[in-house]
Short mmCIF file of C-alpha atoms in Angstrom, two decimals:
data_model
loop_
_atom_site.label_atom_id
_atom_site.label_comp_id
_atom_site.label_asym_id
_atom_site.label_seq_id
_atom_site.Cartn_x
_atom_site.Cartn_y
_atom_site.Cartn_z
CA UNK Z 1 0.00 0.00 0.00
CA UNK Z 2 1.41 3.46 -0.88
CA UNK Z 3 2.79 5.38 2.12
CA UNK Z 4 0.33 8.28 1.58
CA UNK Z 5 -2.60 5.86 1.71
CA UNK Z 6 -1.24 4.38 4.96
CA UNK Z 7 -0.94 7.85 6.48
CA UNK Z 8 -4.51 8.72 5.51
CA UNK Z 9 -5.83 5.50 7.02
CA UNK Z 10 -3.85 6.08 10.19
CA UNK Z 11 -5.17 9.63 10.50
CA UNK Z 12 -8.74 8.43 9.96
CA UNK Z 13 -8.28 5.72 12.59
CA UNK Z 14 -7.00 8.26 15.11
CA UNK Z 15 -9.96 10.52 14.35
CA UNK Z 16 -12.41 7.69 14.96
CA UNK Z 17 -10.71 6.83 18.26
CA UNK Z 18 -10.88 10.48 19.32
CA UNK Z 19 -14.57 10.74 18.48
CA UNK Z 20 -15.36 7.52 20.32
CA UNK Z 21 -13.74 9.09 23.34
CA UNK Z 22 -15.87 12.16 22.75
CA UNK Z 23 -19.00 9.97 22.63
CA UNK Z 24 -17.94 8.44 25.93
CA UNK Z 25 -17.74 11.86 27.54
CA UNK Z 26 -13.97 12.26 27.65
CA UNK Z 27 -12.86 15.87 27.79
CA UNK Z 28 -10.84 17.01 24.77
CA UNK Z 29 -7.27 18.05 25.38
CA UNK Z 30 -6.92 21.73 26.15
CA UNK Z 31 -5.10 23.96 23.68
CA UNK Z 32 -3.20 27.20 24.07
CA UNK Z 33 -3.84 29.22 27.19
CA UNK Z 34 -5.18 32.15 25.13
CA UNK Z 35 -8.10 30.03 23.83
CA UNK Z 36 -10.92 29.14 26.27
CA UNK Z 37 -10.95 25.45 27.18
CA UNK Z 38 -14.49 25.09 25.82
CA UNK Z 39 -13.20 26.19 22.40
CA UNK Z 40 -10.49 23.56 22.04
CA UNK Z 41 -10.57 20.00 20.81
CA UNK Z 42 -13.36 18.52 18.69
CA UNK Z 43 -17.05 17.79 19.05
CA UNK Z 44 -19.98 16.51 17.06
CA UNK Z 45 -21.85 19.14 15.05
CA UNK Z 46 -24.97 18.47 12.99
CA UNK Z 47 -24.21 18.97 9.30
CA UNK Z 48 -27.55 17.92 7.81
CA UNK Z 49 -30.99 17.05 9.14
CA UNK Z 50 -34.47 16.21 7.93
CA UNK Z 51 -37.23 16.61 10.50
CA UNK Z 52 -39.47 13.52 10.62
CA UNK Z 53 -43.02 14.46 9.69
CA UNK Z 54 -45.03 11.22 9.65
CA UNK Z 55 -45.18 7.57 8.64
CA UNK Z 56 -48.08 7.83 6.22
CA UNK Z 57 -46.14 6.39 3.30
CA UNK Z 58 -45.43 2.78 2.43
CA UNK Z 59 -43.09 0.13 3.78
CA UNK Z 60 -39.84 -1.35 2.49
CA UNK Z 61 -39.26 -5.10 2.30
CA UNK Z 62 -36.37 -7.17 0.95
CA UNK Z 63 -34.93 -4.16 -0.83
CA UNK Z 64 -32.17 -1.57 -0.60
CA UNK Z 65 -32.98 2.11 -0.06
CA UNK Z 66 -30.37 4.63 -1.25
CA UNK Z 67 -31.06 8.09 0.18
CA UNK Z 68 -29.14 11.13 -1.05
CA UNK Z 69 -28.24 13.72 1.58
CA UNK Z 70 -26.24 16.94 1.19
CA UNK Z 71 -24.23 17.94 4.28
CA UNK Z 72 -23.57 21.62 4.91
CA UNK Z 73 -20.26 21.04 6.70
CA UNK Z 74 -17.45 18.92 5.37
CA UNK Z 75 -15.25 16.68 7.46
CA UNK Z 76 -13.38 13.44 7.79
CA UNK Z 77 -15.51 11.60 10.38
CA UNK Z 78 -19.30 11.36 10.45
CA UNK Z 79 -22.12 9.58 12.20
CA UNK Z 80 -25.68 8.92 11.03
CA UNK Z 81 -29.05 9.21 12.76
CA UNK Z 82 -31.77 6.77 11.76
CA UNK Z 83 -35.27 7.33 13.13
CA UNK Z 84 -38.33 5.18 13.69
CA UNK Z 85 -40.15 8.02 15.46
CA UNK Z 86 -43.54 7.38 13.86
CA UNK Z 87 -43.17 3.64 13.29
CA UNK Z 88 -45.75 1.19 14.63
CA UNK Z 89 -43.30 -1.70 14.92
CA UNK Z 90 -39.62 -2.32 15.45
CA UNK Z 91 -37.49 -1.82 12.34
CA UNK Z 92 -34.25 -3.67 11.64
CA UNK Z 93 -31.65 -1.87 9.56
CA UNK Z 94 -29.82 -4.99 8.43
CA UNK Z 95 -26.88 -3.28 6.74
CA UNK Z 96 -26.00 0.38 6.22
CA UNK Z 97 -23.31 2.01 4.09
CA UNK Z 98 -22.40 5.58 3.20
CA UNK Z 99 -20.30 6.93 0.35
CA UNK Z 100 -19.86 9.97 -1.85
CA UNK Z 101 -22.46 10.11 -4.62
CA UNK Z 102 -21.12 10.10 -8.19
CA UNK Z 103 -24.32 10.70 -10.16
CA UNK Z 104 -27.86 9.40 -9.82
CA UNK Z 105 -27.73 6.32 -7.61
CA UNK Z 106 -24.04 5.65 -8.37
CA UNK Z 107 -21.38 6.05 -5.68
CA UNK Z 108 -17.77 7.15 -6.20
CA UNK Z 109 -15.75 3.90 -6.29
CA UNK Z 110 -13.68 3.34 -3.19
CA UNK Z 111 -15.71 5.65 -0.95
CA UNK Z 112 -18.32 3.20 0.36
CA UNK Z 113 -18.00 2.68 4.11
CA UNK Z 114 -19.86 0.20 6.30
CA UNK Z 115 -21.79 1.89 9.10
CA UNK Z 116 -21.95 0.12 12.45
CA UNK Z 117 -24.01 0.57 15.59
CA UNK Z 118 -22.28 -0.40 18.81
CA UNK Z 119 -19.87 -2.40 16.67
CA UNK Z 120 -22.63 -4.34 14.91
CA UNK Z 121 -23.46 -3.96 11.19
CA UNK Z 122 -27.20 -4.10 11.97
CA UNK Z 123 -29.48 -2.46 14.49
CA UNK Z 124 -33.14 -2.83 15.49
CA UNK Z 125 -35.01 0.31 16.52
CA UNK Z 126 -38.32 0.25 18.37
CA UNK Z 127 -41.20 2.50 17.42
CA UNK Z 128 -40.69 6.04 18.67
CA UNK Z 129 -36.90 5.62 18.96
CA UNK Z 130 -33.81 6.42 16.90
CA UNK Z 131 -30.32 4.97 16.45
CA UNK Z 132 -27.04 6.88 16.27
CA UNK Z 133 -24.21 5.16 14.46
CA UNK Z 134 -20.59 4.67 15.44
CA UNK Z 135 -18.10 7.16 13.94
CA UNK Z 136 -17.34 6.53 10.26
CA UNK Z 137 -14.15 7.75 8.56
CA UNK Z 138 -15.08 9.37 5.23
CA UNK Z 139 -13.70 12.59 3.79
CA UNK Z 140 -16.15 14.95 2.09
CA UNK Z 141 -16.72 18.65 1.51
CA UNK Z 142 -19.72 20.86 2.20
CA UNK Z 143 -22.43 20.26 -0.42
CA UNK Z 144 -20.90 16.96 -1.53
CA UNK Z 145 -23.84 14.61 -2.04
CA UNK Z 146 -23.59 11.47 0.09
CA UNK Z 147 -25.48 8.23 -0.57
CA UNK Z 148 -26.80 6.42 2.51
CA UNK Z 149 -27.80 2.87 1.59
CA UNK Z 150 -29.93 0.67 3.88
CA UNK Z 151 -30.82 -2.99 3.36
CA UNK Z 152 -34.11 -4.23 4.81
CA UNK Z 153 -34.46 -8.00 4.82
CA UNK Z 154 -37.95 -7.88 6.35
CA UNK Z 155 -40.83 -5.44 6.14
CA UNK Z 156 -40.27 -2.15 7.90
CA UNK Z 157 -43.93 -1.37 8.46
CA UNK Z 158 -44.91 2.30 7.98
CA UNK Z 159 -41.67 4.15 7.25
CA UNK Z 160 -40.85 7.30 9.21
CA UNK Z 161 -40.32 10.02 6.63
CA UNK Z 162 -39.66 13.67 5.97
CA UNK Z 163 -42.37 14.14 3.38
CA UNK Z 164 -41.13 17.06 1.23
CA UNK Z 165 -37.48 16.26 0.55
CA UNK Z 166 -37.08 18.12 -2.78
CA UNK Z 167 -34.30 15.69 -3.66
CA UNK Z 168 -34.31 12.42 -5.57
CA UNK Z 169 -33.51 9.20 -3.73
CA UNK Z 170 -33.48 5.62 -4.97
CA UNK Z 171 -34.45 2.05 -4.10
CA UNK Z 172 -34.30 -1.43 -5.56
CA UNK Z 173 -37.54 -3.20 -6.37
CA UNK Z 174 -39.45 -4.72 -3.46
CA UNK Z 175 -39.03 -8.42 -2.65
CA UNK Z 176 -35.97 -8.83 -4.90
CA UNK Z 177 -33.99 -10.12 -1.93
CA UNK Z 178 -30.74 -8.40 -2.92
CA UNK Z 179 -28.51 -6.47 -0.55
CA UNK Z 180 -27.05 -3.74 -2.76
CA UNK Z 181 -25.60 -1.54 -0.01
CA UNK Z 182 -22.05 -2.50 -0.99
CA UNK Z 183 -22.61 -1.92 -4.72
CA UNK Z 184 -21.24 1.40 -5.97
CA UNK Z 185 -23.04 1.11 -9.30
CA UNK Z 186 -26.56 2.34 -9.97
CA UNK Z 187 -27.64 -1.01 -11.38
CA UNK Z 188 -30.93 -2.18 -9.94
CA UNK Z 189 -31.82 1.19 -8.39
CA UNK Z 190 -34.77 3.21 -9.63
CA UNK Z 191 -35.73 6.74 -8.64
CA UNK Z 192 -38.43 6.92 -5.98
CA UNK Z 193 -41.66 8.53 -7.12
CA UNK Z 194 -41.67 10.56 -3.88
CA UNK Z 195 -38.91 12.93 -2.78
CA UNK Z 196 -39.52 11.98 0.84
CA UNK Z 197 -36.53 11.14 3.05
CA UNK Z 198 -37.14 7.79 4.74
CA UNK Z 199 -35.58 6.88 8.11
CA UNK Z 200 -32.40 8.99 7.62
CA UNK Z 201 -32.90 12.10 9.75
CA UNK Z 202 -29.44 13.40 10.56
CA UNK Z 203 -25.74 13.44 9.76
CA UNK Z 204 -23.20 14.81 12.25
CA UNK Z 205 -19.54 15.56 11.58
CA UNK Z 206 -16.52 15.75 13.83
CA UNK Z 207 -15.62 19.44 13.83
CA UNK Z 208 -13.47 21.86 15.84
CA UNK Z 209 -15.12 22.91 19.08
CA UNK Z 210 -15.33 26.44 17.68
CA UNK Z 211 -17.95 25.23 15.17
CA UNK Z 212 -21.66 25.63 15.85
CA UNK Z 213 -24.97 25.06 14.09
CA UNK Z 214 -28.00 27.25 13.42
CA UNK Z 215 -31.35 25.51 12.98
CA UNK Z 216 -33.79 27.18 10.58
CA UNK Z 217 -37.08 26.01 12.08
CA UNK Z 218 -40.36 26.47 10.29
CA UNK Z 219 -42.92 25.39 7.72
CA UNK Z 220 -42.91 25.14 3.90
CA UNK Z 221 -41.07 28.45 3.48
CA UNK Z 222 -38.14 26.91 5.36
CA UNK Z 223 -38.61 23.43 3.88
CA UNK Z 224 -38.12 24.91 0.40
CA UNK Z 225 -41.49 24.00 -1.11
CA UNK Z 226 -42.34 25.74 -4.37
CA UNK Z 227 -45.93 26.22 -5.40
CA UNK Z 228 -47.52 26.35 -8.83
CA UNK Z 229 -50.58 28.07 -10.28
CA UNK Z 230 -52.56 25.05 -9.10
CA UNK Z 231 -52.19 24.93 -5.29
CA UNK Z 232 -52.91 21.18 -5.31
CA UNK Z 233 -50.01 20.35 -7.61
CA UNK Z 234 -46.45 20.77 -6.34
CA UNK Z 235 -44.07 22.32 -8.81
CA UNK Z 236 -41.51 19.54 -9.19
CA UNK Z 237 -38.94 21.63 -11.08
CA UNK Z 238 -36.20 22.08 -10.35
CA UNK Z 239 -35.56 19.15 -8.05
CA UNK Z 240 -32.15 18.56 -6.47
CA UNK Z 241 -31.36 22.30 -6.57
CA UNK Z 242 -30.65 22.64 -2.84
CA UNK Z 243 -32.24 26.04 -3.18
CA UNK Z 244 -34.18 26.44 0.08
CA UNK Z 245 -33.18 29.55 2.00
CA UNK Z 246 -31.12 27.58 4.60
CA UNK Z 247 -29.07 26.12 1.69
CA UNK Z 248 -28.44 29.58 0.24
CA UNK Z 249 -27.61 30.98 3.67
CA UNK Z 250 -25.09 28.18 4.17
CA UNK Z 251 -23.35 29.14 0.93
CA UNK Z 252 -23.15 32.73 2.16
CA UNK Z 253 -21.54 31.53 5.38
CA UNK Z 254 -18.99 29.42 3.51
CA UNK Z 255 -18.06 32.33 1.21
CA UNK Z 256 -17.68 34.90 4.00
CA UNK Z 257 -14.16 35.89 5.06
CA UNK Z 258 -13.33 34.47 7.45
CA UNK Z 259 -16.10 31.84 7.49
CA UNK Z 260 -17.66 31.84 10.97
CA UNK Z 261 -17.71 28.06 11.43
CA UNK Z 262 -21.46 27.49 11.27
CA UNK Z 263 -23.72 24.83 9.81
CA UNK Z 264 -27.16 26.06 8.71
CA UNK Z 265 -29.67 23.25 9.23
CA UNK Z 266 -33.14 22.94 7.73
CA UNK Z 267 -35.81 21.81 10.19
CA UNK Z 268 -38.76 22.93 8.12
CA UNK Z 269 -41.86 20.79 7.60
CA UNK Z 270 -44.31 21.82 4.92
CA UNK Z 271 -47.73 22.60 6.39
CA UNK Z 272 -46.43 22.77 9.96
CA UNK Z 273 -48.25 24.81 12.63
CA UNK Z 274 -47.18 26.14 16.02
CA UNK Z 275 -50.09 25.18 18.23
CA UNK Z 276 -51.71 22.25 16.40
CA UNK Z 277 -50.54 19.21 14.50
CA UNK Z 278 -50.73 19.48 10.74
CA UNK Z 279 -54.05 19.24 8.95
CA UNK Z 280 -52.72 16.01 7.42
CA UNK Z 281 -50.13 13.62 8.85
CA UNK Z 282 -47.46 14.77 6.38
CA UNK Z 283 -47.51 18.25 7.92
CA UNK Z 284 -45.93 16.93 11.09
CA UNK Z 285 -46.49 17.46 14.81
CA UNK Z 286 -47.05 20.90 16.29
CA UNK Z 287 -43.97 23.10 16.56
CA UNK Z 288 -44.13 23.48 20.34
CA UNK Z 289 -43.73 19.68 20.60
CA UNK Z 290 -41.11 19.11 17.93
CA UNK Z 291 -38.72 22.01 18.63
CA UNK Z 292 -36.84 19.99 21.24
CA UNK Z 293 -36.09 16.83 19.21
CA UNK Z 294 -35.82 18.52 15.82
CA UNK Z 295 -33.66 21.49 16.81
CA UNK Z 296 -32.56 21.87 20.41
CA UNK Z 297 -31.32 18.29 20.81
CA UNK Z 298 -29.22 18.33 17.64
CA UNK Z 299 -25.45 18.25 18.06
CA UNK Z 300 -23.64 21.57 18.34
CA UNK Z 301 -26.69 23.81 17.96
CA UNK Z 302 -26.14 27.38 19.17
CA UNK Z 303 -29.02 29.31 17.55
CA UNK Z 304 -32.57 28.74 16.31
CA UNK Z 305 -34.16 30.88 13.58
CA UNK Z 306 -37.95 30.47 13.85
CA UNK Z 307 -40.37 31.23 11.00
CA UNK Z 308 -43.76 29.79 11.99
CA UNK Z 309 -47.37 30.94 12.24
CA UNK Z 310 -48.53 31.27 8.64
CA UNK Z 311 -50.40 27.95 8.71
CA UNK Z 312 -51.99 28.69 12.09
CA UNK Z 313 -53.45 31.91 10.67
CA UNK Z 314 -54.25 30.45 7.25
CA UNK Z 315 -56.09 27.44 8.66
CA UNK Z 316 -58.01 29.79 11.00
CA UNK Z 317 -56.95 27.55 13.88
CA UNK Z 318 -55.39 30.49 15.73
CA UNK Z 319 -55.45 34.27 15.65
CA UNK Z 320 -52.63 36.74 16.10
CA UNK Z 321 -52.68 36.63 19.91
CA UNK Z 322 -52.53 32.82 19.95
CA UNK Z 323 -49.67 32.77 17.43
CA UNK Z 324 -47.75 35.31 19.53
CA UNK Z 325 -48.33 33.13 22.59
CA UNK Z 326 -47.01 30.12 20.69
CA UNK Z 327 -43.91 32.00 19.56
CA UNK Z 328 -43.29 32.97 23.19
CA UNK Z 329 -43.41 29.28 24.14
CA UNK Z 330 -40.86 28.46 21.44
CA UNK Z 331 -38.59 31.30 22.61
CA UNK Z 332 -38.74 30.05 26.19
CA UNK Z 333 -37.95 26.49 25.13
CA UNK Z 334 -34.90 27.66 23.20
CA UNK Z 335 -33.76 29.97 26.00
CA UNK Z 336 -34.07 27.15 28.55
CA UNK Z 337 -31.73 25.09 26.37
CA UNK Z 338 -29.21 27.95 26.22
CA UNK Z 339 -29.78 28.72 22.55
CA UNK Z 340 -29.89 32.07 20.80
CA UNK Z 341 -33.26 32.91 19.24
CA UNK Z 342 -34.01 34.74 16.00
CA UNK Z 343 -37.58 35.38 14.83
CA UNK Z 344 -38.57 35.77 11.20
CA UNK Z 345 -41.48 37.97 10.18
CA UNK Z 346 -44.38 36.25 8.40
CA UNK Z 347 -44.28 36.71 4.65
CA UNK Z 348 -47.08 38.15 2.44
CA UNK Z 349 -49.55 35.87 0.63
CA UNK Z 350 -52.22 38.14 -0.81
CA UNK Z 351 -54.17 36.42 -3.58
CA UNK Z 352 -53.22 32.90 -2.44
CA UNK Z 353 -55.58 29.92 -2.51
CA UNK Z 354 -57.19 28.87 -0.29
CA UNK Z 355 -58.40 32.40 0.28
CA UNK Z 356 -57.96 32.10 4.04
CA UNK Z 357 -54.20 32.55 3.33
CA UNK Z 358 -54.66 35.64 1.24
CA UNK Z 359 -57.72 37.59 2.33
CA UNK Z 360 -58.00 40.75 4.36
CA UNK Z 361 -58.54 38.99 7.68
CA UNK Z 362 -55.36 36.95 7.22
CA UNK Z 363 -53.44 40.12 6.35
CA UNK Z 364 -54.70 41.93 9.44
CA UNK Z 365 -53.63 39.05 11.69
CA UNK Z 366 -50.25 38.74 9.93
CA UNK Z 367 -49.49 42.42 10.42
CA UNK Z 368 -50.32 42.14 14.13
CA UNK Z 369 -47.91 39.24 14.54
CA UNK Z 370 -45.19 41.03 12.58
CA UNK Z 371 -45.61 44.22 14.62
CA UNK Z 372 -45.04 42.21 17.80
CA UNK Z 373 -42.02 40.39 16.33
CA UNK Z 374 -40.42 43.69 15.29
CA UNK Z 375 -41.12 45.66 18.46
CA UNK Z 376 -41.42 43.29 21.44
CA UNK Z 377 -37.68 42.67 21.73
CA UNK Z 378 -38.23 39.14 23.06
CA UNK Z 379 -35.88 37.50 20.56
CA UNK Z 380 -32.15 38.10 20.24
CA UNK Z 381 -32.66 39.33 16.68
CA UNK Z 382 -35.35 39.79 14.03
CA UNK Z 383 -35.03 38.69 10.41
CA UNK Z 384 -37.45 40.70 8.28
CA UNK Z 385 -38.46 38.15 5.65
CA UNK Z 386 -41.61 40.17 5.03
CA UNK Z 387 -39.62 43.22 3.95
CA UNK Z 388 -37.38 41.07 1.76
CA UNK Z 389 -40.24 39.50 -0.23
CA UNK Z 390 -43.14 41.93 -0.33
CA UNK Z 391 -44.20 43.91 -3.38
CA UNK Z 392 -43.43 47.60 -2.75
CA UNK Z 393 -46.60 48.54 -4.62
CA UNK Z 394 -48.80 46.06 -2.74
CA UNK Z 395 -47.19 44.99 0.57
CA UNK Z 396 -49.83 42.28 1.10
CA UNK Z 397 -48.45 40.36 -1.89
CA UNK Z 398 -45.19 38.71 -2.86
CA UNK Z 399 -43.05 40.61 -5.32
CA UNK Z 400 -43.76 39.08 -8.75
CA UNK Z 401 -40.10 38.20 -9.32
CA UNK Z 402 -40.13 36.12 -6.11
CA UNK Z 403 -43.52 34.39 -6.59
CA UNK Z 404 -43.46 30.68 -7.47
CA UNK Z 405 -46.97 31.00 -8.87
CA UNK Z 406 -49.28 30.27 -5.96
CA UNK Z 407 -48.79 33.71 -4.34
CA UNK Z 408 -47.77 32.00 -1.10
CA UNK Z 409 -44.44 30.26 -1.67
CA UNK Z 410 -41.31 31.95 -3.05
CA UNK Z 411 -39.45 30.66 -6.07
CA UNK Z 412 -35.70 30.05 -5.94
CA UNK Z 413 -35.01 33.78 -6.38
CA UNK Z 414 -37.33 34.45 -3.45
CA UNK Z 415 -35.49 31.94 -1.29
CA UNK Z 416 -32.23 33.69 -2.18
CA UNK Z 417 -33.78 36.98 -1.05
CA UNK Z 418 -34.76 35.34 2.25
CA UNK Z 419 -31.21 34.12 2.79
CA UNK Z 420 -29.85 37.58 2.01
CA UNK Z 421 -32.15 39.05 4.67
CA UNK Z 422 -30.18 37.28 7.41
CA UNK Z 423 -27.24 39.33 8.68
CA UNK Z 424 -24.45 36.90 9.51
CA UNK Z 425 -23.58 38.89 12.62
CA UNK Z 426 -27.04 38.03 13.96
CA UNK Z 427 -25.95 34.38 14.26
CA UNK Z 428 -24.37 34.00 17.66
CA UNK Z 429 -22.45 30.78 17.06
CA UNK Z 430 -20.08 29.44 19.68
CA UNK Z 431 -18.26 32.73 20.25
CA UNK Z 432 -14.97 30.84 19.87
CA UNK Z 433 -12.14 31.96 17.59
CA UNK Z 434 -12.13 30.06 14.32
CA UNK Z 435 -9.33 27.53 13.77
CA UNK Z 436 -6.43 28.83 11.65
CA UNK Z 437 -6.42 28.36 7.91
CA UNK Z 438 -3.44 26.75 6.21
CA UNK Z 439 -2.10 30.20 5.32
CA UNK Z 440 -2.54 31.41 8.89
CA UNK Z 441 -0.75 28.36 10.27
CA UNK Z 442 2.10 29.10 7.88
CA UNK Z 443 2.31 32.69 9.12
CA UNK Z 444 2.28 31.36 12.67
CA UNK Z 445 5.49 29.51 11.89
CA UNK Z 446 7.19 32.61 10.49
CA UNK Z 447 10.24 34.37 11.91
CA UNK Z 448 10.92 38.08 12.39
CA UNK Z 449 14.14 40.09 12.31
CA UNK Z 450 14.44 42.25 15.46
CA UNK Z 451 16.65 45.36 15.50
CA UNK Z 452 17.42 48.04 18.08
CA UNK Z 453 15.75 51.43 17.34
CA UNK Z 454 18.26 53.97 16.03
CA UNK Z 455 17.61 56.40 18.86
CA UNK Z 456 18.92 53.84 21.37
CA UNK Z 457 22.03 52.69 19.53
CA UNK Z 458 24.38 55.36 20.90
CA UNK Z 459 26.50 53.77 23.65
CA UNK Z 460 24.81 50.41 23.17
CA UNK Z 461 26.67 47.50 24.73
CA UNK Z 462 24.19 44.78 23.92
CA UNK Z 463 20.45 44.09 23.60
CA UNK Z 464 18.73 40.99 24.98
CA UNK Z 465 15.69 39.78 23.02
CA UNK Z 466 12.98 37.64 24.63
CA UNK Z 467 9.83 36.06 23.17
CA UNK Z 468 7.01 35.51 25.65
CA UNK Z 469 9.54 35.89 28.48
CA UNK Z 470 12.03 33.38 27.09
CA UNK Z 471 15.44 34.51 25.93
CA UNK Z 472 15.61 34.28 22.13
CA UNK Z 473 18.96 35.96 21.30
CA UNK Z 474 21.42 38.79 21.88
CA UNK Z 475 22.24 41.74 19.58
CA UNK Z 476 25.88 42.73 20.20
CA UNK Z 477 26.39 45.67 17.78
CA UNK Z 478 24.20 48.72 17.12
CA UNK Z 479 23.25 47.78 13.56
CA UNK Z 480 22.87 44.10 14.27
CA UNK Z 481 19.73 42.03 14.41
CA UNK Z 482 18.51 38.72 15.67
CA UNK Z 483 15.89 36.50 14.02
CA UNK Z 484 13.23 35.11 16.34
CA UNK Z 485 10.46 32.56 15.87
CA UNK Z 486 6.85 33.75 16.15
CA UNK Z 487 5.31 30.32 16.46
CA UNK Z 488 1.95 30.37 18.17
CA UNK Z 489 -1.73 29.62 17.83
CA UNK Z 490 -4.07 31.90 15.94
CA UNK Z 491 -5.59 34.37 18.35
CA UNK Z 492 -2.71 34.09 20.83
CA UNK Z 493 -0.60 37.16 21.66
CA UNK Z 494 3.14 36.87 21.04
CA UNK Z 495 5.25 39.40 23.00
CA UNK Z 496 8.76 40.27 21.79
CA UNK Z 497 10.83 42.43 24.17
CA UNK Z 498 14.15 44.11 23.38
CA UNK Z 499 16.13 45.30 26.44
CA UNK Z 500 19.01 47.57 25.43
CA UNK Z 501 21.99 48.00 27.81
CA UNK Z 502 23.94 51.25 27.17
CA UNK Z 503 27.25 52.54 28.54
CA UNK Z 504 26.77 55.32 31.08
CA UNK Z 505 23.00 55.30 30.63
CA UNK Z 506 20.14 53.29 32.02
CA UNK Z 507 18.78 50.35 30.11
CA UNK Z 508 15.73 50.87 27.91
CA UNK Z 509 13.26 48.34 26.59
CA UNK Z 510 10.89 48.04 23.71
CA UNK Z 511 7.98 45.62 23.60
CA UNK Z 512 6.24 44.55 20.41
CA UNK Z 513 3.05 42.54 20.55
CA UNK Z 514 1.89 40.22 17.83
CA UNK Z 515 -1.69 38.87 17.59
CA UNK Z 516 -2.73 36.04 15.27
CA UNK Z 517 0.94 36.02 14.32
CA UNK Z 518 0.78 39.50 12.79
CA UNK Z 519 2.05 42.66 14.51
CA UNK Z 520 -0.82 44.87 15.61
CA UNK Z 521 0.75 47.23 18.10
CA UNK Z 522 3.91 48.50 19.77
CA UNK Z 523 4.60 49.82 23.24
CA UNK Z 524 7.86 51.49 24.24
CA UNK Z 525 9.22 51.10 27.74
CA UNK Z 526 11.62 53.22 29.75
#
């Protein structure tokens, strides 16, 4: 085996061992003194999630399911979450693999990894429960599609799903009796007629402790649903665009300089309401019941961005005061879990069908809710989605360029406008300094030439140079210099002191301070 391949395998093995220790509750090793202990080491951070909505779909039996997921954070070690939350019987996941998707149902050769649970290749999960896998070594980047393949030897019963997935997944034909989880080819797989995500509800990555996650929590406007002129017919184009506003916001985060180390997670469920379960099973349980498992309990979450209430008002199941009361409950739940809270204003839907979403009474209630969101000050920040999407000439309606056609749901341009409405500084994150980039680490290994200032060279006998209190060299002639190492962690302060001894005069000293391995200030002593 080539030496580079051996090194990569060894590094992956060490990462898996470290994350198993993390799972067991072992404290990560502390880093430099300048970085808080809570910011050092590694931890699990959710990189992708799909909130379970129901189990109203079919079952799988003697077939392989290949689900495509798109993580928002890259990494080298992952773990999967498989859910049977709405199942009526125990489900056995007989074999599970994960690999980087090539195209369609095909997997990049050599990337398939077997997923284990407590060391076993299979796991049985009772109804209402979920399973979290062991760490898996697989290198991938943000927005790399991953294929999660599951073999079911026996019938699963009603499959827990996230109903509106907006992404194509695949399965072999039922009762074929073939385990295809280890097959990288697409042979035997056909595209599912539904874009629902079955059983796979989360993917976590091993990330620096400075990394956090923001959960976008809401209904169809978070889920990424696009309407059409017929409100009963979903607009199925374009699928696989990853164009919901949390996806676009994640791209903004990754392109910012420096990137703040945040995953943006989508916990939207189309049709979801705050105070009542959905009108149909696929619309999921009420928000005040699902916030905890779908958002607050996810790994590494620091903030929750809530956009809910439209379906409560549109279904006439609650008025403005009840929606405000529900939002207060959600804020309290998030606060009790130590999370930052952002509230999004409800977006316009004038002219929508059914008319209860677009008539004057709905608009009056929506404006009351939005006034409270903007003025009450009960959230840490407000994201004005209403202002981002409304038609300047008719504020009760979506701007035409952002309307998917049903006057309720944005198109992809509208979702981009929603993402742009979020100021990145509103996202609290961990508050930890980001880990150094490769270029920053290189600068941290740089050296600097230290000289004595000209005004102190007269009568100079020698100058002693120290770095962080340790002697680094001696300058013995006025025009001389000494080269010192500025090694140190990003964010740490490096102090270089030059003490000049002069004949017939008192010694003088100069201190230079370096932060993030770049000089930012100078103080002159006596």
